[in-house]
Coordinates of C-alpha atoms in Angstrom, one line a residue:
M24 CA 27.2 -54.1 43.0
A25 CA 23.6 -55.1 43.8
L26 CA 20.8 -52.7 44.7
S27 CA 18.0 -53.1 47.2
L28 CA 14.7 -54.4 45.7
D29 CA 12.6 -51.7 47.5
F30 CA 11.6 -49.5 44.6
Q31 CA 8.4 -48.1 46.1
N32 CA 8.0 -44.6 47.3
R33 CA 11.2 -43.3 45.9
V34 CA 9.9 -39.8 45.2
L35 CA 7.3 -38.4 47.6
Y36 CA 5.4 -35.1 47.4
A37 CA 4.2 -33.2 50.5
C38 CA 0.5 -32.4 50.8
S39 CA -0.9 -29.2 52.2
C40 CA -1.3 -31.0 55.5
S41 CA 2.5 -32.0 55.4
Q42 CA 1.8 -35.6 54.7
L43 CA 4.1 -37.3 52.2
A44 CA 2.5 -39.4 49.4
P45 CA 3.3 -40.5 45.9
L46 CA 2.2 -38.3 43.1
S47 CA -0.3 -40.9 41.9
D48 CA -2.1 -40.6 45.3
L49 CA -2.6 -36.8 45.3
Y50 CA -5.4 -34.6 44.1
F51 CA -5.0 -31.0 42.9
C52 CA -7.6 -28.4 43.8
R53 CA -7.7 -25.7 41.0
H54 CA -9.3 -23.3 43.3
C55 CA -7.0 -23.6 46.3
K56 CA -3.9 -24.2 44.1
V57 CA -2.6 -26.8 46.6
P58 CA -2.3 -30.6 46.5
R59 CA -4.7 -32.7 48.5
C60 CA -4.1 -36.2 49.9
Q61 CA -6.7 -38.8 50.9
D62 CA -7.1 -37.2 54.4
C63 CA -7.7 -33.7 52.9
V64 CA -10.8 -34.7 50.9
F65 CA -14.2 -36.1 52.0
S66 CA -16.0 -38.7 50.0
T67 CA -19.7 -39.2 49.2
V68 CA -21.2 -42.4 47.7
E69 CA -23.2 -41.6 44.6
S70 CA -24.4 -45.1 43.5
F71 CA -23.7 -48.8 43.8
S72 CA -23.4 -51.3 41.0
C73 CA -22.4 -54.9 40.3
P74 CA -19.0 -55.3 38.8
H75 CA -20.1 -58.2 36.7
C76 CA -23.6 -57.5 35.4
F77 CA -23.5 -53.7 35.9
E78 CA -26.8 -53.6 37.6
A79 CA -27.2 -50.2 39.2
C80 CA -28.5 -49.8 42.7
S81 CA -29.3 -46.4 44.4
V82 CA -28.3 -45.5 47.9
T83 CA -31.8 -46.1 49.3
T84 CA -33.7 -48.9 51.0
E85 CA -33.0 -51.0 47.9
L86 CA -29.4 -51.3 49.0
K87 CA -30.4 -52.3 52.5
A88 CA -32.8 -54.9 51.1
K89 CA -30.0 -56.4 49.0
K90 CA -27.5 -56.2 51.9
G91 CA -24.9 -54.7 49.6
R92 CA -24.9 -57.8 47.3
C93 CA -26.0 -58.6 43.8
N94 CA -29.0 -61.0 43.5
H95 CA -27.9 -62.5 40.2
C96 CA -24.0 -62.9 40.4
F97 CA -22.1 -65.2 42.7
Q98 CA -18.6 -65.4 43.9
C99 CA -16.5 -68.5 44.0
P100 CA -15.8 -69.6 47.6
Q101 CA -12.5 -71.1 46.7
C102 CA -10.7 -68.5 44.6
S103 CA -13.0 -65.4 44.9
S104 CA -13.6 -65.2 41.1
T105 CA -17.0 -64.6 39.6
L106 CA -19.0 -67.8 38.9
T107 CA -20.5 -68.3 35.4
T108 CA -23.8 -70.0 34.6
R109 CA -23.6 -73.2 32.6
S110 CA -26.4 -75.2 31.1
V111 CA -26.8 -78.9 30.4
I112 CA -29.6 -81.1 29.0
V113 CA -30.8 -83.7 31.6
P114 CA -33.2 -86.6 30.7
S115 CA -36.7 -86.0 31.9
E116 CA -36.7 -89.2 33.9
V117 CA -33.7 -88.2 35.9
L118 CA -35.2 -84.8 36.6
A119 CA -38.5 -86.3 37.7
Q120 CA -36.7 -88.6 40.2
G121 CA -34.7 -85.7 41.7
E122 CA -31.3 -87.3 41.0
Q123 CA -28.2 -85.3 40.4
P124 CA -27.2 -85.4 36.7
P125 CA -23.7 -86.8 36.0
S126 CA -20.9 -84.3 35.3
K127 CA -20.2 -85.8 31.9
D128 CA -23.4 -84.3 30.4
I129 CA -23.1 -82.3 27.2
M130 CA -22.4 -78.6 27.8
L131 CA -24.5 -76.1 25.8
G132 CA -21.9 -73.3 25.3
S133 CA -19.0 -72.4 27.6
S134 CA -20.9 -69.8 29.7
S135 CA -23.8 -67.5 29.7
A136 CA -22.6 -64.3 31.3
R137 CA -25.4 -62.0 32.3
T138 CA -25.7 -58.6 30.7
P139 CA -28.2 -55.8 31.6
S140 CA -30.3 -56.7 28.5
K141 CA -30.5 -60.4 29.6
M142 CA -31.3 -60.0 33.2
T143 CA -34.8 -61.7 32.9
P144 CA -34.1 -65.4 33.7
P145 CA -36.0 -68.1 31.8
T146 CA -39.0 -69.6 33.7
I147 CA -39.8 -73.3 33.9
T148 CA -42.4 -73.0 31.1
S149 CA -39.9 -71.3 28.8
T150 CA -37.0 -73.8 29.4
L151 CA -35.7 -75.7 26.5
K152 CA -37.4 -79.1 26.3
S153 CA -35.8 -81.4 23.8
P154 CA -37.1 -84.9 23.0
G155 CA -34.2 -86.2 25.1
G156 CA -34.5 -84.0 28.3
T157 CA -34.8 -80.6 29.9
K158 CA -32.3 -77.7 30.2
V159 CA -31.0 -77.1 33.7
Y160 CA -28.3 -74.7 35.1
F161 CA -25.4 -74.9 37.5
L162 CA -22.6 -72.5 38.6
S163 CA -19.0 -73.1 37.7
C164 CA -15.7 -71.2 38.1
S165 CA -13.7 -70.8 35.0
H166 CA -10.5 -70.1 37.0
C167 CA -10.3 -73.0 39.6
K168 CA -12.9 -75.3 38.0
W169 CA -15.0 -75.3 41.2
S170 CA -18.8 -75.9 40.6
T171 CA -21.9 -76.3 42.7
R172 CA -21.9 -80.0 41.8
D173 CA -18.8 -80.5 43.9
V174 CA -20.7 -79.7 47.1
G175 CA -23.9 -81.5 46.2
I176 CA -26.0 -78.5 45.2
K177 CA -28.7 -79.6 42.8
D178 CA -29.0 -78.1 39.4
K179 CA -31.7 -75.5 38.9
R180 CA -34.2 -75.0 36.1
S181 CA -33.6 -71.2 36.2
P182 CA -30.4 -69.2 37.0
A183 CA -32.6 -67.1 39.4
D184 CA -33.2 -70.2 41.6
F185 CA -29.7 -70.0 43.1
K186 CA -30.1 -68.3 46.5
D187 CA -27.7 -67.4 49.2
K188 CA -27.5 -69.7 52.2
V189 CA -29.5 -68.5 55.2
S190 CA -27.7 -68.2 58.5
L191 CA -28.9 -70.1 61.5
H192 CA -28.7 -66.9 63.6
Q193 CA -30.6 -64.8 61.1
A194 CA -33.7 -64.8 63.2
R195 CA -31.9 -63.7 66.3
I196 CA -30.0 -61.0 64.4
S197 CA -33.2 -59.6 62.9
E198 CA -34.8 -59.6 66.4
L199 CA -32.0 -57.6 67.9
V200 CA -31.9 -55.2 64.9
N201 CA -35.6 -54.5 65.3
F202 CA -35.3 -54.0 69.0
Y203 CA -32.5 -51.4 68.7
K204 CA -34.4 -49.6 65.9
E205 CA -37.4 -49.3 68.2
Y206 CA -35.2 -48.2 71.1
A207 CA -33.5 -45.6 69.0
L208 CA -36.8 -44.1 67.8
Q209 CA -38.0 -43.9 71.4
D210 CA -34.8 -42.2 72.4
V211 CA -35.2 -39.6 69.7
A212 CA -38.8 -39.0 70.8
E213 CA -37.7 -38.5 74.4
R214 CA -35.0 -36.0 73.3
E215 CA -37.6 -34.1 71.3
K216 CA -39.8 -33.8 74.4
V217 CA -36.9 -32.2 76.3
K218 CA -36.2 -29.8 73.5
K219 CA -39.9 -28.8 73.1
P220 CA -40.4 -25.2 74.4
P221 CA -42.7 -24.7 77.3
T222 CA -46.2 -23.7 76.4
T223 CA -47.7 -20.4 77.6
R224 CA -50.2 -20.8 80.3
R225 CA -52.7 -18.6 82.0
A226 CA -51.8 -17.0 85.3
R227 CA -53.0 -19.1 88.2
T228 CA -54.3 -18.2 91.5
Y229 CA -52.7 -19.8 94.6
G230 CA -55.7 -19.9 96.8
G231 CA -56.1 -23.6 96.4
M232 CA -52.7 -24.2 98.1
L233 CA -54.4 -23.5 101.4
D234 CA -56.2 -26.9 101.1
P235 CA -53.9 -29.5 102.6
T236 CA -55.9 -32.5 101.2
K237 CA -54.6 -31.8 97.7
F238 CA -51.0 -32.5 98.6
K239 CA -51.7 -35.7 100.6
P240 CA -51.0 -38.1 97.8
L241 CA -47.8 -36.4 97.0
L242 CA -46.6 -36.4 100.6
S243 CA -47.6 -40.0 101.2
C244 CA -46.2 -41.6 98.0
G245 CA -42.9 -39.7 97.8
S246 CA -41.0 -40.8 94.7
D247 CA -43.8 -43.0 93.6
S248 CA -46.2 -40.1 93.0
P249 CA -48.5 -40.0 89.9
T250 CA -46.2 -37.4 88.3
T251 CA -43.1 -39.5 88.7
K252 CA -44.9 -42.6 87.4
R253 CA -46.2 -40.8 84.5
R254 CA -42.8 -39.3 83.6
G255 CA -40.3 -42.1 84.3
S256 CA -41.4 -45.2 86.0
S257 CA -43.5 -46.7 83.2
Q258 CA -40.6 -46.0 80.8
I259 CA -38.1 -47.7 83.1
S260 CA -40.3 -50.8 83.7
W261 CA -40.9 -51.1 79.9
D262 CA -37.2 -51.0 79.2
C263 CA -36.4 -53.6 81.8
N264 CA -39.0 -56.0 80.5
I265 CA -37.8 -55.7 77.0
C266 CA -34.2 -56.0 77.9
E267 CA -35.0 -59.1 80.0
K268 CA -36.8 -60.6 77.0
M269 CA -33.9 -59.8 74.6
K270 CA -31.3 -61.2 76.9
A271 CA -29.3 -64.1 75.4
K272 CA -29.9 -67.5 77.1
P273 CA -26.8 -69.4 78.2
T274 CA -26.2 -72.7 76.4
D275 CA -24.0 -75.7 77.3
P276 CA -20.6 -75.7 75.6
V277 CA -20.2 -78.0 72.6
P278 CA -17.9 -80.9 73.5
P279 CA -15.1 -81.5 71.0
S280 CA -15.3 -84.5 68.7
Q281 CA -13.6 -87.7 69.8
D282 CA -11.4 -87.9 66.6
L283 CA -10.2 -84.3 66.8
Y284 CA -6.6 -85.2 67.7
S285 CA -6.5 -88.7 66.2
K286 CA -8.0 -88.1 62.7
P287 CA -5.3 -87.3 60.1
L288 CA -5.4 -83.8 58.7
N289 CA -6.2 -83.5 55.0
L290 CA -4.8 -80.2 53.8
A291 CA -6.5 -80.5 50.4
E292 CA -9.9 -80.3 52.1
T293 CA -9.0 -77.8 54.8
P294 CA -9.9 -74.2 53.8
S295 CA -7.6 -71.3 54.4
V296 CA -8.3 -68.5 56.8
L297 CA -9.2 -66.2 54.0
Q298 CA -11.7 -68.7 52.6
R299 CA -13.3 -69.1 56.0
L300 CA -13.6 -65.4 56.6
M301 CA -15.2 -64.9 53.2
D302 CA -18.3 -66.4 54.7
P303 CA -18.3 -65.2 58.4
S304 CA -21.8 -66.4 59.1
F305 CA -20.8 -70.1 58.6
Q306 CA -17.0 -70.3 58.4
P307 CA -16.8 -73.7 56.7
Y308 CA -14.4 -76.1 58.2
S309 CA -14.1 -78.3 55.1
S310 CA -14.1 -77.6 51.4
S311 CA -17.2 -79.8 51.1
N312 CA -19.2 -77.1 53.0
F313 CA -18.4 -74.3 50.5
W314 CA -21.4 -72.4 49.3
P315 CA -21.5 -69.7 46.5
R316 CA -21.7 -66.2 47.9
Q317 CA -23.5 -63.3 46.3
L318 CA -21.1 -60.8 44.7
F319 CA -20.5 -57.5 46.6
L320 CA -21.6 -54.3 45.0
I321 CA -19.0 -51.6 44.3
A322 CA -19.5 -47.9 45.0
K323 CA -18.8 -44.8 42.9
K324 CA -17.7 -42.0 45.1
L325 CA -17.5 -38.3 44.7
H326 CA -14.5 -36.5 46.3
R327 CA -14.6 -32.9 47.5
C328 CA -11.9 -30.6 48.7
N329 CA -12.0 -29.9 52.5
G330 CA -10.9 -26.3 52.0
C331 CA -13.3 -25.0 49.4
D332 CA -15.9 -27.8 49.0
H333 CA -15.4 -28.0 45.3
I334 CA -15.6 -31.3 43.4
L335 CA -12.2 -33.0 42.7
I336 CA -13.4 -36.4 41.3
K337 CA -16.8 -37.2 39.8
A338 CA -17.4 -40.3 37.8
E339 CA -20.1 -40.9 35.2
M340 CA -23.3 -42.5 36.4
N341 CA -23.2 -45.3 33.9
P342 CA -22.0 -48.4 35.8
G343 CA -20.2 -49.8 32.7
S344 CA -18.2 -46.6 32.0
I345 CA -14.7 -45.8 33.4
R346 CA -14.7 -42.2 32.4
F347 CA -14.8 -39.2 34.7
K348 CA -16.8 -36.0 34.4
I349 CA -14.4 -34.2 36.7
Q350 CA -10.9 -35.5 37.3
Q351 CA -8.5 -33.2 39.1
I352 CA -5.4 -35.1 40.1
A353 CA -1.9 -34.0 40.7
W354 CA -0.6 -36.4 38.1
H355 CA -2.0 -34.2 35.3
V356 CA -0.6 -31.0 36.7
F357 CA 2.7 -31.5 38.7
P358 CA 6.0 -32.2 37.0
H359 CA 7.0 -35.8 37.3
I360 CA 10.3 -36.4 39.1
C361 CA 12.2 -39.7 38.7
I362 CA 15.6 -41.0 39.7
V363 CA 17.6 -41.7 36.6
E364 CA 20.3 -43.8 38.3
N365 CA 21.0 -44.6 41.9
P366 CA 24.6 -43.4 42.6
S367 CA 27.2 -45.0 44.8
L368 CA 27.3 -42.9 47.9
E369 CA 30.1 -42.4 50.4
A370 CA 29.8 -41.0 53.9
G371 CA 31.0 -37.4 54.1
K372 CA 31.5 -37.0 50.4
E373 CA 29.4 -35.1 47.9
S374 CA 27.8 -37.3 45.2
E375 CA 26.0 -36.5 42.0
V376 CA 22.4 -37.5 41.6
L377 CA 20.6 -37.3 38.3
L378 CA 16.8 -36.5 38.4
S379 CA 14.5 -36.3 35.4
I380 CA 11.7 -33.7 35.4
S381 CA 8.9 -34.4 32.9
N382 CA 6.2 -32.0 31.7
P383 CA 2.7 -33.5 31.9
V384 CA 0.8 -30.7 30.2
N385 CA 0.7 -29.4 26.6
Y386 CA 2.2 -26.0 27.3
S387 CA 5.6 -24.7 28.3
M388 CA 6.3 -24.8 32.0
S389 CA 9.0 -23.0 34.0
V390 CA 10.5 -24.9 37.0
S391 CA 12.9 -23.7 39.8
F392 CA 14.1 -25.2 43.0
Q393 CA 14.5 -23.9 46.5
Q394 CA 16.0 -25.1 49.8
F395 CA 13.6 -26.8 52.1
D396 CA 12.7 -25.0 55.3
P397 CA 11.5 -27.4 58.0
N398 CA 10.1 -24.6 60.1
K399 CA 7.4 -23.8 57.5
T400 CA 5.9 -27.3 57.4
R401 CA 5.3 -30.1 59.8
V402 CA 7.2 -32.7 57.8
K403 CA 9.4 -34.6 60.3
E404 CA 12.1 -36.3 58.2
T405 CA 15.9 -36.5 58.7
V406 CA 17.4 -35.4 55.4
S407 CA 20.9 -34.9 54.2
P408 CA 22.2 -31.6 52.9
C409 CA 22.0 -31.1 49.1
S410 CA 23.1 -28.6 46.5
L411 CA 20.3 -27.5 44.1
P412 CA 20.4 -26.0 40.7
D413 CA 19.9 -22.2 41.1
S414 CA 18.5 -21.4 37.6
L415 CA 15.1 -21.2 36.1
F416 CA 14.5 -24.0 33.7
L417 CA 12.0 -24.2 30.8
L418 CA 10.2 -27.4 30.1
T419 CA 8.9 -27.8 26.6
P420 CA 5.3 -29.0 26.0
N421 CA 4.5 -32.7 26.2
D422 CA 3.9 -33.3 22.5
D423 CA 3.9 -36.6 20.7
L424 CA 5.5 -34.9 17.7
G425 CA 8.3 -33.4 19.9
D426 CA 10.9 -35.8 18.6
L427 CA 10.3 -34.5 15.0
L428 CA 10.7 -30.9 16.0
D429 CA 13.9 -29.1 17.0
E430 CA 12.5 -26.6 19.4
H431 CA 14.3 -28.1 22.4
T432 CA 17.6 -27.9 20.7
N433 CA 17.5 -24.1 20.5
I434 CA 17.6 -23.7 24.3
K435 CA 21.1 -23.2 25.7
D436 CA 21.6 -24.9 29.1
D437 CA 24.5 -24.9 31.5
P438 CA 26.3 -28.2 31.1
Q439 CA 27.3 -28.1 34.8
V440 CA 23.7 -28.2 35.9
V441 CA 21.8 -29.8 32.9
H442 CA 22.8 -33.3 32.0
S443 CA 20.6 -33.6 28.9
R444 CA 17.4 -32.3 27.4
H445 CA 14.6 -34.1 25.6
P446 CA 11.2 -33.1 24.3
G447 CA 9.1 -32.4 27.5
K448 CA 11.8 -33.8 29.8
L449 CA 14.9 -32.4 31.5
I450 CA 17.6 -34.3 33.4
L451 CA 19.3 -32.2 36.1
K452 CA 22.3 -32.7 38.3
F453 CA 21.8 -32.6 42.1
R454 CA 24.6 -33.0 44.6
V455 CA 24.0 -34.7 47.9
T456 CA 26.3 -35.2 50.9
A457 CA 25.6 -38.5 52.6
Q458 CA 26.0 -38.6 56.3
D459 CA 25.3 -42.2 57.0
V460 CA 25.3 -44.8 54.2
S461 CA 24.1 -47.7 56.3
E462 CA 20.5 -46.6 55.7
S463 CA 18.7 -45.0 52.7
I464 CA 19.7 -41.4 52.0
K465 CA 17.0 -38.8 51.9
F466 CA 17.2 -35.2 50.7
M467 CA 14.4 -32.7 50.4
F468 CA 13.7 -29.5 48.4
E469 CA 10.9 -27.3 47.2
M470 CA 9.9 -27.3 43.6
V471 CA 8.2 -24.1 42.2
F472 CA 6.5 -24.4 38.8
S473 CA 4.1 -22.3 36.7
H474 CA 0.5 -23.4 36.4
K475 CA -1.8 -22.2 33.6
P476 CA -5.6 -22.9 33.8
M477 CA -6.7 -25.5 31.2
I478 CA -10.4 -25.4 31.9
E479 CA -12.7 -23.0 30.0
A480 CA -14.2 -21.7 33.2
D481 CA -10.7 -20.6 34.4
Q482 CA -9.3 -19.2 31.1
N483 CA -9.7 -15.6 32.3
H484 CA -7.4 -16.3 35.3
D485 CA -3.7 -15.4 35.0
E486 CA -0.8 -17.9 35.3
T487 CA 0.1 -18.7 38.8
T488 CA 3.0 -20.5 40.6
V489 CA 2.6 -23.6 42.7
K490 CA 5.2 -24.6 45.4
V491 CA 5.4 -28.2 46.6
P492 CA 8.0 -29.9 48.9
V493 CA 9.5 -33.0 47.4
L494 CA 11.3 -35.9 49.2
V495 CA 13.8 -38.1 47.3
R496 CA 14.9 -41.4 48.8
L497 CA 18.0 -43.0 47.4
L498 CA 18.4 -46.7 47.8
R499 CA 21.2 -48.1 49.9
C500 CA 23.9 -49.9 48.0
I501 CA 24.8 -53.4 49.1

């Protein structure tokens, strides 16, 4: 008997918004006492940093100036790995003539990975000058062995001399961005004028209205009156002139090359779609046009609960650290449910399913099960009827020394419901009646477990119970 190879999403937990997700993708709010999914939290970016050199960058104009990329680290255009800086000694005569040094030069070390303490690149005056030559640098990939020499990029006297390739349309893009910035500022100013409250004026006398000469310009000009010109006409004419100036000029289509259909295709030099889209400004059509790209910065985010606005995930500010100041995830609180063995199911017959429930915390936890009521939640799943254990079970603490202790052996369990008991784990028997075995069988229940606060700020609170719906999907036997 062979089983299907789809082992993902076997056990799903329902969020407070009735969305099903694996336990590893859920958060747990200790204030609301409910699970939260990715849609139930809102994120805020705290800082940006380079994943290679760990150079930090705040969310300010500095990030816009860098365009979200690191100025010191580069990405391989062929395999997306991080390029390393390698150095060679080149004869002074070759460097003076501007020739490309041969690739068989002697390497000085395998790589010189940049660290935050070595971010200052050596200058031309501080480069190593031996009696036989000068030290120069080039970029190389340690994974696919691609280097800047393969595409004809000359070696540099300093690692900081490697720059990103400037797009041919950069001037046009900058011109459009500046135009829309100015237009947005003007739009905000116009809105502020509308919101501005009217000023208090002195009461006027209407004796001057008897003079018909004062209204002659208004009656003669109509919509082109001085008031209308002052309020709207100048603005409209200015917008039209600017828009006419910023309009793109049509160009003649580029004719295809003569050897487009006759030239044989060399797949070794043809980049893939992913390699072309890595550089959307140029999209190289051949591997000889590859150019190293600056490495993207990664963001550290802060996640908050939508219900109470408390912090769920907060990482440390140090770019090189992987620790969290606050980490409230469901994996540390909810009991872990796993399928011990996929049974052989028959249509219309009741089958026994073994599920293991593990305790993730270091205190004893009570667990019980209830029938799932589809009217209370918005979960839309077609499930099979199941028979649940109707007892209250005690899970021993998750202790590394639990195998040496005999505390779990003193608990008497019903053998018709409990298959076996281990330190911090319990294997229970569930009975499912399959209706259609041609597809995967699903059954659902509600798990109720006790939760004890583990943070010092919540030690005064009493023990509470948490209820969460659980969906178990059994694989179809082939």
